[in-house]
Coordinates of C-alpha atoms and ligand atoms in Angstrom, one line a residue:
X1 CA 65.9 121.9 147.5
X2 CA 68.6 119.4 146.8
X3 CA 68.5 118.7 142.7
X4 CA 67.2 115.4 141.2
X5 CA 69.3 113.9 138.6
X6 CA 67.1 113.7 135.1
X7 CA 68.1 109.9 135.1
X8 CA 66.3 109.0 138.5
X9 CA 63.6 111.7 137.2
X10 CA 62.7 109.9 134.6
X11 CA 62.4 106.1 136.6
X12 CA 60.2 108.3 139.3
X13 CA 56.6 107.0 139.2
X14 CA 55.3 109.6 141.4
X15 CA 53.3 112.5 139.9
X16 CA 52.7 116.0 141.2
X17 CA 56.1 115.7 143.6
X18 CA 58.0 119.1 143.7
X19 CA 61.4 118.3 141.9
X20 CA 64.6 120.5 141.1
X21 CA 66.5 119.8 138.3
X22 CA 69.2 121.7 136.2
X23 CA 70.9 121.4 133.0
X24 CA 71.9 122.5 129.6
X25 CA 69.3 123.8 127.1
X26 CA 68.9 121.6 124.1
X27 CA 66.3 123.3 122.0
X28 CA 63.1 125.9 122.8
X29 CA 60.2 125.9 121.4
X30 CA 57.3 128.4 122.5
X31 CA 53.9 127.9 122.0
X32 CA 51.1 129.8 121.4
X33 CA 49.0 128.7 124.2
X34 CA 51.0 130.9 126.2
X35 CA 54.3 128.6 127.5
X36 CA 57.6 127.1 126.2
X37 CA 58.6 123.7 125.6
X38 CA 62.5 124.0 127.2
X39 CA 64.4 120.4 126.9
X40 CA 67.7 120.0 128.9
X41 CA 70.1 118.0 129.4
X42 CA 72.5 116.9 132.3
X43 CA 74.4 114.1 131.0
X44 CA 72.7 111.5 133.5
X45 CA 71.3 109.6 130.9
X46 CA 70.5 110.3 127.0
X47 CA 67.6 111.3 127.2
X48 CA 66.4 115.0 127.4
X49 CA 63.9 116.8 130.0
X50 CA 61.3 118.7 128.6
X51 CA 60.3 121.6 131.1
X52 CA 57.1 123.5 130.4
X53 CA 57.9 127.4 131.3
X54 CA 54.6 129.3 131.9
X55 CA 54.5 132.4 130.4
X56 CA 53.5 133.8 133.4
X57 CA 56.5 133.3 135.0
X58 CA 58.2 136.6 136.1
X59 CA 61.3 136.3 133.7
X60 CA 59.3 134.5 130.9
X61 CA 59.4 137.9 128.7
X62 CA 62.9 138.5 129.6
X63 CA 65.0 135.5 130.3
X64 CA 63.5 132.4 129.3
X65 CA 62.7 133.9 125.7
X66 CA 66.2 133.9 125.3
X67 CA 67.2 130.5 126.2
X68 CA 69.0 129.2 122.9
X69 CA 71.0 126.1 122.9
X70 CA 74.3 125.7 125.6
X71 CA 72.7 128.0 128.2
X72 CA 72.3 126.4 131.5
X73 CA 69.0 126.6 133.9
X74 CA 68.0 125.3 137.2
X75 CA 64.2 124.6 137.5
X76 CA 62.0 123.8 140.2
X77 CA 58.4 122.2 139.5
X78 CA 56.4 119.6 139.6
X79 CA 57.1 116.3 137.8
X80 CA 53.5 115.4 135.6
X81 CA 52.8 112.9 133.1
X82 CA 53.3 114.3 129.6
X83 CA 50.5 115.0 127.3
X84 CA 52.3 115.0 124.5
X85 CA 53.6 112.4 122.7
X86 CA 57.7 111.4 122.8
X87 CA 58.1 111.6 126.6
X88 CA 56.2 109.8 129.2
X89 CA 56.9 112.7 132.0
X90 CA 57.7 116.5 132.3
X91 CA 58.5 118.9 134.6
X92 CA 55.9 121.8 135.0
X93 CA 58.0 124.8 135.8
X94 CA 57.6 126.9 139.2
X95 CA 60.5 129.1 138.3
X96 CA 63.2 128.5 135.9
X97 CA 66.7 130.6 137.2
X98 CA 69.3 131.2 134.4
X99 CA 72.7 130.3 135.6
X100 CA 74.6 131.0 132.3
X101 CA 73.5 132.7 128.7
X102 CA 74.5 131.3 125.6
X103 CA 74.9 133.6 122.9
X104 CA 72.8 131.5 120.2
X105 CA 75.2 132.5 117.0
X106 CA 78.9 131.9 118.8
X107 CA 77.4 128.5 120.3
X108 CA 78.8 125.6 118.1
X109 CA 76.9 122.6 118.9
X110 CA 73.4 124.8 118.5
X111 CA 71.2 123.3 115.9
X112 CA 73.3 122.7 112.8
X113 CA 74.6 119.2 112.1
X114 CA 78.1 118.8 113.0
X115 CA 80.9 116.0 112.2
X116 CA 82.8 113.7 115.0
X117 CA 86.1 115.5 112.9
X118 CA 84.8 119.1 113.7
X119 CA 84.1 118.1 117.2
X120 CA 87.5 117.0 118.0
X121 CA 88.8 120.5 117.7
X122 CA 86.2 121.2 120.0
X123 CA 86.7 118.5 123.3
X124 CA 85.9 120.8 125.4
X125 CA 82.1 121.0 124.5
X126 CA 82.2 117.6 123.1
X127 CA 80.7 115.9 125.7
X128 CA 77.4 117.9 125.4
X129 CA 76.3 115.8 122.6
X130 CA 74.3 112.8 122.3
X131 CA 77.0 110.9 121.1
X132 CA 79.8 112.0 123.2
X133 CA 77.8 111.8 126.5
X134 CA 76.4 108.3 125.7
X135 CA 80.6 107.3 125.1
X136 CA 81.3 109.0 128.7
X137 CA 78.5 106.4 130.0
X138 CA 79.7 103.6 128.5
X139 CA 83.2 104.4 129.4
X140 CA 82.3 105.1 132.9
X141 CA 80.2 101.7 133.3
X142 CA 83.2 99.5 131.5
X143 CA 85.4 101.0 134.0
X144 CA 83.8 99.9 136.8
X145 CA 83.6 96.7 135.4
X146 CA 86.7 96.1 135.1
X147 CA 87.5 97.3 139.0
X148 CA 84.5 94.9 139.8
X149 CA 85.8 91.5 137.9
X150 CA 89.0 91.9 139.8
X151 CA 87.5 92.3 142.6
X152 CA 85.3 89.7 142.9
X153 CA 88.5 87.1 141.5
X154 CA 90.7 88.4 144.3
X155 CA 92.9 90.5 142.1
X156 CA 95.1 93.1 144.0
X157 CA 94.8 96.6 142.0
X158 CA 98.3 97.5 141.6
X159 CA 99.4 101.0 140.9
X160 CA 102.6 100.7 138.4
X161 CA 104.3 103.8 137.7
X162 CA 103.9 106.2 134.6
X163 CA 107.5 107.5 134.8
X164 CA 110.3 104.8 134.0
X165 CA 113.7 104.5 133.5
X166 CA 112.9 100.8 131.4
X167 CA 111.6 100.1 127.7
X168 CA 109.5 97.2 128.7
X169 CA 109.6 95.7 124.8
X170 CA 113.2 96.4 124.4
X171 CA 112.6 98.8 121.6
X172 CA 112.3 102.7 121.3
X173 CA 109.1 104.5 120.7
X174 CA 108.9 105.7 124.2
X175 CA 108.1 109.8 125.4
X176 CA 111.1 111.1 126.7
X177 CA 110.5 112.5 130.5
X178 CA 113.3 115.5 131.0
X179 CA 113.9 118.3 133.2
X180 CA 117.1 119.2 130.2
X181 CA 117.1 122.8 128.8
X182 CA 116.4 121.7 125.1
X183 CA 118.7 124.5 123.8
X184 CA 121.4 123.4 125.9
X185 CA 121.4 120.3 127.7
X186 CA 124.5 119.2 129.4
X187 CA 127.3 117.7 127.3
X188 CA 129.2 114.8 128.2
X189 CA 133.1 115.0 126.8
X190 CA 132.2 112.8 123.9
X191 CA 129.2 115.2 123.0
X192 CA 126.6 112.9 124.3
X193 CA 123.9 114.5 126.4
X194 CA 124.8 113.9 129.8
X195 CA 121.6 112.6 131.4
X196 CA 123.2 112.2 135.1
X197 CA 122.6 115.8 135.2
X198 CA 119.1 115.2 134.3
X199 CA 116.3 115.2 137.2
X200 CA 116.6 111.3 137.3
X201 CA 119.9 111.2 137.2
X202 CA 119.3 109.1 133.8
X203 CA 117.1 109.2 131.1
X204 CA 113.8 108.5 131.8
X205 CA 110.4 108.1 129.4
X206 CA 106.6 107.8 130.3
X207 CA 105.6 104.0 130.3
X208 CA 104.6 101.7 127.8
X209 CA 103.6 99.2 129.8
X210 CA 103.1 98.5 133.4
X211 CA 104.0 95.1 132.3
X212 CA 107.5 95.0 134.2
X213 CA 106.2 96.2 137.5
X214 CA 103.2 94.2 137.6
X215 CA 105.1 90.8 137.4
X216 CA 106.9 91.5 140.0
X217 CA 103.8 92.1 142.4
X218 CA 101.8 89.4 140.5
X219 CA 105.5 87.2 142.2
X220 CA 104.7 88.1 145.8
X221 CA 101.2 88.5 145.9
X222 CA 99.6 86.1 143.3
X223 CA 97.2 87.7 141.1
X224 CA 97.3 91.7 140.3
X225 CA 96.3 93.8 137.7
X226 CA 96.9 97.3 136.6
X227 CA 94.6 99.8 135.0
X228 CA 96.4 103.1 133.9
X229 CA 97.6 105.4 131.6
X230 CA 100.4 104.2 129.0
X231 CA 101.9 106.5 126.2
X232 CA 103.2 105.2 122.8
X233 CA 105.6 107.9 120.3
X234 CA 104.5 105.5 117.3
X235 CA 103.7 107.1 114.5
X236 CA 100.1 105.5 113.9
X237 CA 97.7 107.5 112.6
X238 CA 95.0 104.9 112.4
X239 CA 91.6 104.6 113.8
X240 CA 93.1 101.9 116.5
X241 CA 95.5 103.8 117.5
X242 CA 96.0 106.7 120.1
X243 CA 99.8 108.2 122.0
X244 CA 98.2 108.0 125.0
X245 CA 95.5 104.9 125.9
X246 CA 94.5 103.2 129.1
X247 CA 95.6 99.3 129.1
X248 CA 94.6 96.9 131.8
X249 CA 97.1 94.6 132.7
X250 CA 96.4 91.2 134.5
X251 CA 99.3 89.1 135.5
X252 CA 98.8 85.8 137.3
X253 CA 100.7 83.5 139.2
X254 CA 101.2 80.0 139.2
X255 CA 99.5 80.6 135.5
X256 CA 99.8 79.4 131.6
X257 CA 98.9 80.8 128.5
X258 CA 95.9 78.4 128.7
X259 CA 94.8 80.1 131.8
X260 CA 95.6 83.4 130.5
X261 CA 93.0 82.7 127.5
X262 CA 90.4 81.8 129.5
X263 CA 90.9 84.8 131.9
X264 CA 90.8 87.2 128.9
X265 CA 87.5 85.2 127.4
X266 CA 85.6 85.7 130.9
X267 CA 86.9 88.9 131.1
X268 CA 85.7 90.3 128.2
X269 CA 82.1 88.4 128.3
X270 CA 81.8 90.4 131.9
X271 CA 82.3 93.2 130.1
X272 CA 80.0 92.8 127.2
X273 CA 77.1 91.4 129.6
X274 CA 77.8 94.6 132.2
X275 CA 77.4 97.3 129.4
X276 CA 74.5 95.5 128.4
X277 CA 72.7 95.3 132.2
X278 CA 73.9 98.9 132.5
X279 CA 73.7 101.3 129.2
X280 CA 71.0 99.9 127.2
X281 CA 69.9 103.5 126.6
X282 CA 73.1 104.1 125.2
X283 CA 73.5 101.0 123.6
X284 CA 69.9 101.6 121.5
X285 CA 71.2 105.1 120.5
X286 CA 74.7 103.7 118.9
X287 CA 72.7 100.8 117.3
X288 CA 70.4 102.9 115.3
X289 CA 72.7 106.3 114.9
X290 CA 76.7 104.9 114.8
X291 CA 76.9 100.9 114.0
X292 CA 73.6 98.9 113.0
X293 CA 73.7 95.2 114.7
X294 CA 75.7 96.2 117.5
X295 CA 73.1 95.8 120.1
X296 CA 72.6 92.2 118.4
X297 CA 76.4 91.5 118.1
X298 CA 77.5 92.2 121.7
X299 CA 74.3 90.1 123.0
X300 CA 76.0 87.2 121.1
X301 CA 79.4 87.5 122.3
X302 CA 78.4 88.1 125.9
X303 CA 77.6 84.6 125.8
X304 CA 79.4 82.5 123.0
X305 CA 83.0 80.7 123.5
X306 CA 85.7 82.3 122.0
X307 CA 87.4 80.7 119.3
X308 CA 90.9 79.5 119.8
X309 CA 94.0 78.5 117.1
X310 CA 97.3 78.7 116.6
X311 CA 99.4 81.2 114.8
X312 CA 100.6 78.5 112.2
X313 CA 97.0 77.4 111.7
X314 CA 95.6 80.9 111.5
X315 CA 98.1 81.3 108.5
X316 CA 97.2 78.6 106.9
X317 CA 93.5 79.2 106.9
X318 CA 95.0 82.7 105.6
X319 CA 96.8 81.7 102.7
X320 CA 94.2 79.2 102.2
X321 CA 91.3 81.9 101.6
X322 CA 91.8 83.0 98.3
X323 CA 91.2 86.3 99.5
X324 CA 93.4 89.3 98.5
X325 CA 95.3 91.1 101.2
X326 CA 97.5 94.5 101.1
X327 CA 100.1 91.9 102.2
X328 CA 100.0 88.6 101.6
X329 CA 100.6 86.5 104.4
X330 CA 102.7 83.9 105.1
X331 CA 104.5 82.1 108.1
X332 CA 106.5 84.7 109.8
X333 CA 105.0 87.8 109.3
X334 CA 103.3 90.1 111.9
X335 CA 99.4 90.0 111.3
X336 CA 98.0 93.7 110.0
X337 CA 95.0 94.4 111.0
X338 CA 93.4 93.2 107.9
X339 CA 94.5 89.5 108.5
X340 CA 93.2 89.9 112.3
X341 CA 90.1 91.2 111.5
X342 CA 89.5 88.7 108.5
X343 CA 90.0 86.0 111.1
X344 CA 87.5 87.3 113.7
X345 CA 85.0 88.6 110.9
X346 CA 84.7 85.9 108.0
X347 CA 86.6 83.0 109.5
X348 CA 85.5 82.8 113.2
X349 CA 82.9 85.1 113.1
X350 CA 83.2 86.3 116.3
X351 CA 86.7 86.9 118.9
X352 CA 89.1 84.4 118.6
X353 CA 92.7 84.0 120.7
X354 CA 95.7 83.2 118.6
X355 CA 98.3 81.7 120.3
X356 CA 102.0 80.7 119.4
X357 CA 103.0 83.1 117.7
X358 CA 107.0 82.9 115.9
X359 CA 109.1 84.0 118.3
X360 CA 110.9 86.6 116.1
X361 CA 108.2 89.0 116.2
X362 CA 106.9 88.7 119.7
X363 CA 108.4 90.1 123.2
X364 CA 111.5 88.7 125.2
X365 CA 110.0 88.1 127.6
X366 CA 107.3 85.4 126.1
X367 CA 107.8 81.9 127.3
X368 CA 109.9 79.8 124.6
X369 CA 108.0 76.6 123.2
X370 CA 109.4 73.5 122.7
X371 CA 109.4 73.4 118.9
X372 CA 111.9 76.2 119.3
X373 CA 110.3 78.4 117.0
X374 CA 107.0 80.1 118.8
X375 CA 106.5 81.7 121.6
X376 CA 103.2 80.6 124.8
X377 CA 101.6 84.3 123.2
X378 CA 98.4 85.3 122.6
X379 CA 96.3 88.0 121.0
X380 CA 92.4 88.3 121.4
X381 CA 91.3 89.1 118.2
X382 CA 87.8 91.1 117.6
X383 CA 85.6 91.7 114.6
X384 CA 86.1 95.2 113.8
X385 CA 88.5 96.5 115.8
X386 CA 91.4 93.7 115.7
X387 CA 93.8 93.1 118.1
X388 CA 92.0 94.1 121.7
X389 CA 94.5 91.8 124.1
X390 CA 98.2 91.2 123.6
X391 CA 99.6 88.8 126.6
X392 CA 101.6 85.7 127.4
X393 CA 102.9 83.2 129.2
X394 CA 106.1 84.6 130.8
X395 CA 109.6 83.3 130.3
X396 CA 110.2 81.5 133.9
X397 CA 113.4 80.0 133.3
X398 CA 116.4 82.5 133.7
X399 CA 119.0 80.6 131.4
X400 CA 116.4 80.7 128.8
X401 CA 115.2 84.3 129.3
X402 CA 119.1 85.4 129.4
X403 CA 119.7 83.8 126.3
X404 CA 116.7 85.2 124.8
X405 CA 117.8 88.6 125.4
X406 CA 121.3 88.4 124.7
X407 CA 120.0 87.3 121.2
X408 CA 118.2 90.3 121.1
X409 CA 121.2 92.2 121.8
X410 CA 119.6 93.8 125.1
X411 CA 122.6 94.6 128.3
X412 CA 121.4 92.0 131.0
X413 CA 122.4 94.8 133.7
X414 CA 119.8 97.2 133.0
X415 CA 116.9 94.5 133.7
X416 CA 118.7 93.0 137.1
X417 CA 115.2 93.2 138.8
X418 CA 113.6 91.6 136.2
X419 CA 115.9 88.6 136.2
X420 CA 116.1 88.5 140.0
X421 CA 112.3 87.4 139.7
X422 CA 114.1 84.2 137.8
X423 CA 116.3 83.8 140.1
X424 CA 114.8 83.9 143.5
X425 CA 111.5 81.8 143.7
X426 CA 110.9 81.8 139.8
X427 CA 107.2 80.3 139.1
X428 CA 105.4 80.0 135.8
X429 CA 103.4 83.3 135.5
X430 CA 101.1 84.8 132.7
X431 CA 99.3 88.1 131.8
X432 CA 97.9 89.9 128.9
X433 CA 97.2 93.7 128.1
X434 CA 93.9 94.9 126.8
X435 CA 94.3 98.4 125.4
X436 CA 90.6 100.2 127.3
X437 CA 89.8 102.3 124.2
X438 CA 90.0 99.8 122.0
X439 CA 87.3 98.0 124.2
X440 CA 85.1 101.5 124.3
X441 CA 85.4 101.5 120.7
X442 CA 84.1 97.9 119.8
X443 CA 81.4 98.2 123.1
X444 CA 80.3 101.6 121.1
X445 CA 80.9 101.2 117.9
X446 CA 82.4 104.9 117.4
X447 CA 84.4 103.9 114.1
X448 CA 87.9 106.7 115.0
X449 CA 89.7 105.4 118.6
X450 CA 90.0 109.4 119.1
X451 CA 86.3 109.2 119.9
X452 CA 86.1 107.4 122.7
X453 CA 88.7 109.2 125.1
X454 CA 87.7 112.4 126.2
X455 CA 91.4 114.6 124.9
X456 CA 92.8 112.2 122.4
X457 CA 96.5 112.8 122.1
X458 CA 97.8 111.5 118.5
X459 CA 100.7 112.5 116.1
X460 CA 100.1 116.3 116.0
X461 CA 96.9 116.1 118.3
X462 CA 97.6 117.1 121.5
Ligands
ATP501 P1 99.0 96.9 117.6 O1 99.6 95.8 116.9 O2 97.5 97.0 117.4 O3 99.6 98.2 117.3 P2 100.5 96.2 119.9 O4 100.7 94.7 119.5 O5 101.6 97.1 119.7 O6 99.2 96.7 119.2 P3 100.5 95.6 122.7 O7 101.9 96.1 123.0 O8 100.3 94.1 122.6 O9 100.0 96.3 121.4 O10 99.5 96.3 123.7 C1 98.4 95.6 124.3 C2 97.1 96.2 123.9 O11 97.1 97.6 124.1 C3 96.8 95.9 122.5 O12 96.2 94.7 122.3 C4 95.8 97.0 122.2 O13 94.5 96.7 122.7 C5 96.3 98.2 123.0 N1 97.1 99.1 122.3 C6 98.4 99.0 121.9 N2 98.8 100.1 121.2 C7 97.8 101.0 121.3 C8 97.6 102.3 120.8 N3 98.6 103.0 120.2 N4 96.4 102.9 121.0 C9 95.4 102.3 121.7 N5 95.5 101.0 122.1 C10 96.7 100.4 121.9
MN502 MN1 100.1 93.1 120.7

């Protein structure tokens, strides 16, 4: 008999059907009347199976008596309407078959409580918890989202590549890529490492952003997006950040910043409304066990405008607050999370896009306003989390983006392909980045980024 998820089990109406199912044991409890209460597990949906075992079963005395917690069973029986309270249906066991033991005092998730920090040592097993399982949903379901909003706006899906040879922001922090014997690498004659004996031929690093690549498809074939793997050597240990994070990166051409925004606002309200259609199980479980008024909060955004203002306004209404910050702002700096999360929290009350920002802190590549100060960039600021979307409109115009980057000291020659975009058919163009996790996060409301991914790699976590 082909197995029946406990998901679609437990939307059957029929009663009395022969079913198979099979899963991990949560808990047993034997009763007196002569059966056990068995509940598993199979990660189809939250919610457990309870499976009545009959003690007359052949390997009641032997086997099923010794179901503890992590063994895994395959049952056929008959699906029935519960008489007990707490489920609506159960499965009346024909035969229960042991596939694997679980030694009951070895098991770590049996049933003592257990932190999220424990259970990162443990990813492996993670995912057999309520709360882990539920993020693997919700991950899953955003996911497909995102393939799905694309999709239906004619997006291409454009697979950029994880090893490069360019720094897209013009700065370090990258993972070095090298087939080099560490001990010994090649020496040049002024001592340098000689990285033309390397397996590139030059140095190489894992991406930071598929930025680069993307514009230059989003230049021939209009609107593209990527949805990958990127890898930053910062040194963050925050809650927002991880070394290795999926981004999603949109680029559009024949776009502005103002269309940028308003692709990001839509795209983020699909989101919201598809993890709502799709995980309310999950959703009612974070609500009431992770982050109270979640359900509530991502009802409201799924429908409400976005607020919008300016960098120079959003200082103001900063330095305006009377409110004491770790640093105090002013016009210039780079928001910390605590200015971007007062914004979207007190001040907005909800996500808000900054735009023009100074163009000393931003990327090269961001288009140059006309005051000759900011930048066309934007960052989609949400409560909680901060900054989810970092993107712009991009510099179009090559003298300008030349200048730009001679300014910042970058060599010209090293990003021919990029300018060759300016200088063969340049058109105004625009894109953002949305880092996935950080969206997992807020969607979830698992407070540490290292939560939501199943093998978080962070500064000495890997
Ligand atoms: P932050 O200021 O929060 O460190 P950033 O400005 O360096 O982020 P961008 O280069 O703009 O980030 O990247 C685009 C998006 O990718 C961000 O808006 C964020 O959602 C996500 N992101 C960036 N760095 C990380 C990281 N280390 N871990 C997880 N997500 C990240
Ligand atoms: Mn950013």
């Amino acid at each position: 008999m082909k197995r029946t998820k406990i998901g679609e089990l437990l939307a059957d109406e029929r009663r009395g059907v022969q079913m198979k199912v099979a899963g991990w044991v949560r808990t047993r409890r034997d009763s007196k009347g002569g059966f056990s209460f068995v509940e598993i597990n199979d990660g189809s949906c939250l919610a457990n199976l309870q499976v009545i075992a009959p003690a007359a079963l052949p390997n009641y005395e032997a086997e099923i008596l010794k179901l503890h917690p992590g063994a895994s069973v395959a049952v056929e029986g008959t699906l029935e309407a519960s008489l007990g309270g707490g489920q609506a249906v159960e499965v009346k066991a024909q035969k229960v078959k042991v596939l694997g033991f679980s030694p009951p005092v070895e098991y770590p998730l049996g049933k003592q409580k257990i932190n999220f920090d424990r259970l990162r040592e443990l990813p492996h097993l993670r995912a057999r918890t309520n709360s882990f399982g539920a993020v693997a949903r919700v991950r899953n379901t955003l996911a497909q989202g995102v393939h799905q909003f694309f999709h239906d706006r004619g997006f291409l899906y454009v697979h950029t590549p994880i090893i490069t040879s360019s720094d897209c922001e013009g700065a370090g922090e990258m993972f070095q890529v090298t087939t080099l014997d560490p001990e010994a690498p090649p020496r040049s004659k002024d001592g340098r490492v000689d990285y033309t004996q390397d397996f590139f031929g030059r140095r190489a690093s894992l991406t930071v952003s598929g930025q680069l690549e993307g514009e230059a498809y989003a230049c021939a074939l209009g609107d593209i997006y990527t949805f990958g793997p990127t890898f930053r050597a910062e040194n963050s240990n925050t809650r927002r950040h991880l070394s290795e994070f999926w981004m999603i990166e949109p680029e559009m051409a024949f776009a502005d910043l103002n269309e940028d925004a308003e692709l990001a606002e839509d795209f983020l309200r699909h989101l919201f409304k598809v993890v709502l259609e799709q995980c309310g199980e999950d959703l009612r479980f974070f609500d009431q066990r992770i982050q109270p008024g979640l359900l509530a909060r991502l009802e409201r955004l799924a429908e409400a405008p976005f607020g919008r203002v300016t960098y120079t306004e959003a200082v103001q209404s900063l330095e305006a607050s009377g409110q004491t910050f770790e640093f105090a702002p002013f016009w210039g700096m780079d928001m910390q999370s605590e200015h971007e999360r007062y914004l979207a929290e007190e001040v907005f009350k909800g996500p808000v896009v900054v735009t023009d920002y100074p163009e000393a802190i931003k990327a090269f590549y961001m288009r140059r306003n006309a005051d000759g100060k900011t930048v066309a960039a934007m960052d989609v600021l949400l409560p909680e989390v901060g900054e989810i979307i970092g993107g712009s409109q991009r510099e179009e115009r090559l003298e300008v983006l030349e200048a730009a980057m001679r300014k910042g000291g970058m060599n010209l020659e090293e990003y021919g392909p990029y300018l060759d975009l300016r200088r063969y058919g340049s058109v105004p163009h625009a894109g953002f980045g949305l880092g996935f996790e950080r969206l997992v996060q807020f969607c979830t409301g698992m407070r540490n980024i290292r939560d939501v991914i199943p093998y978080p790699r962070a500064p000495r976590m890997c």
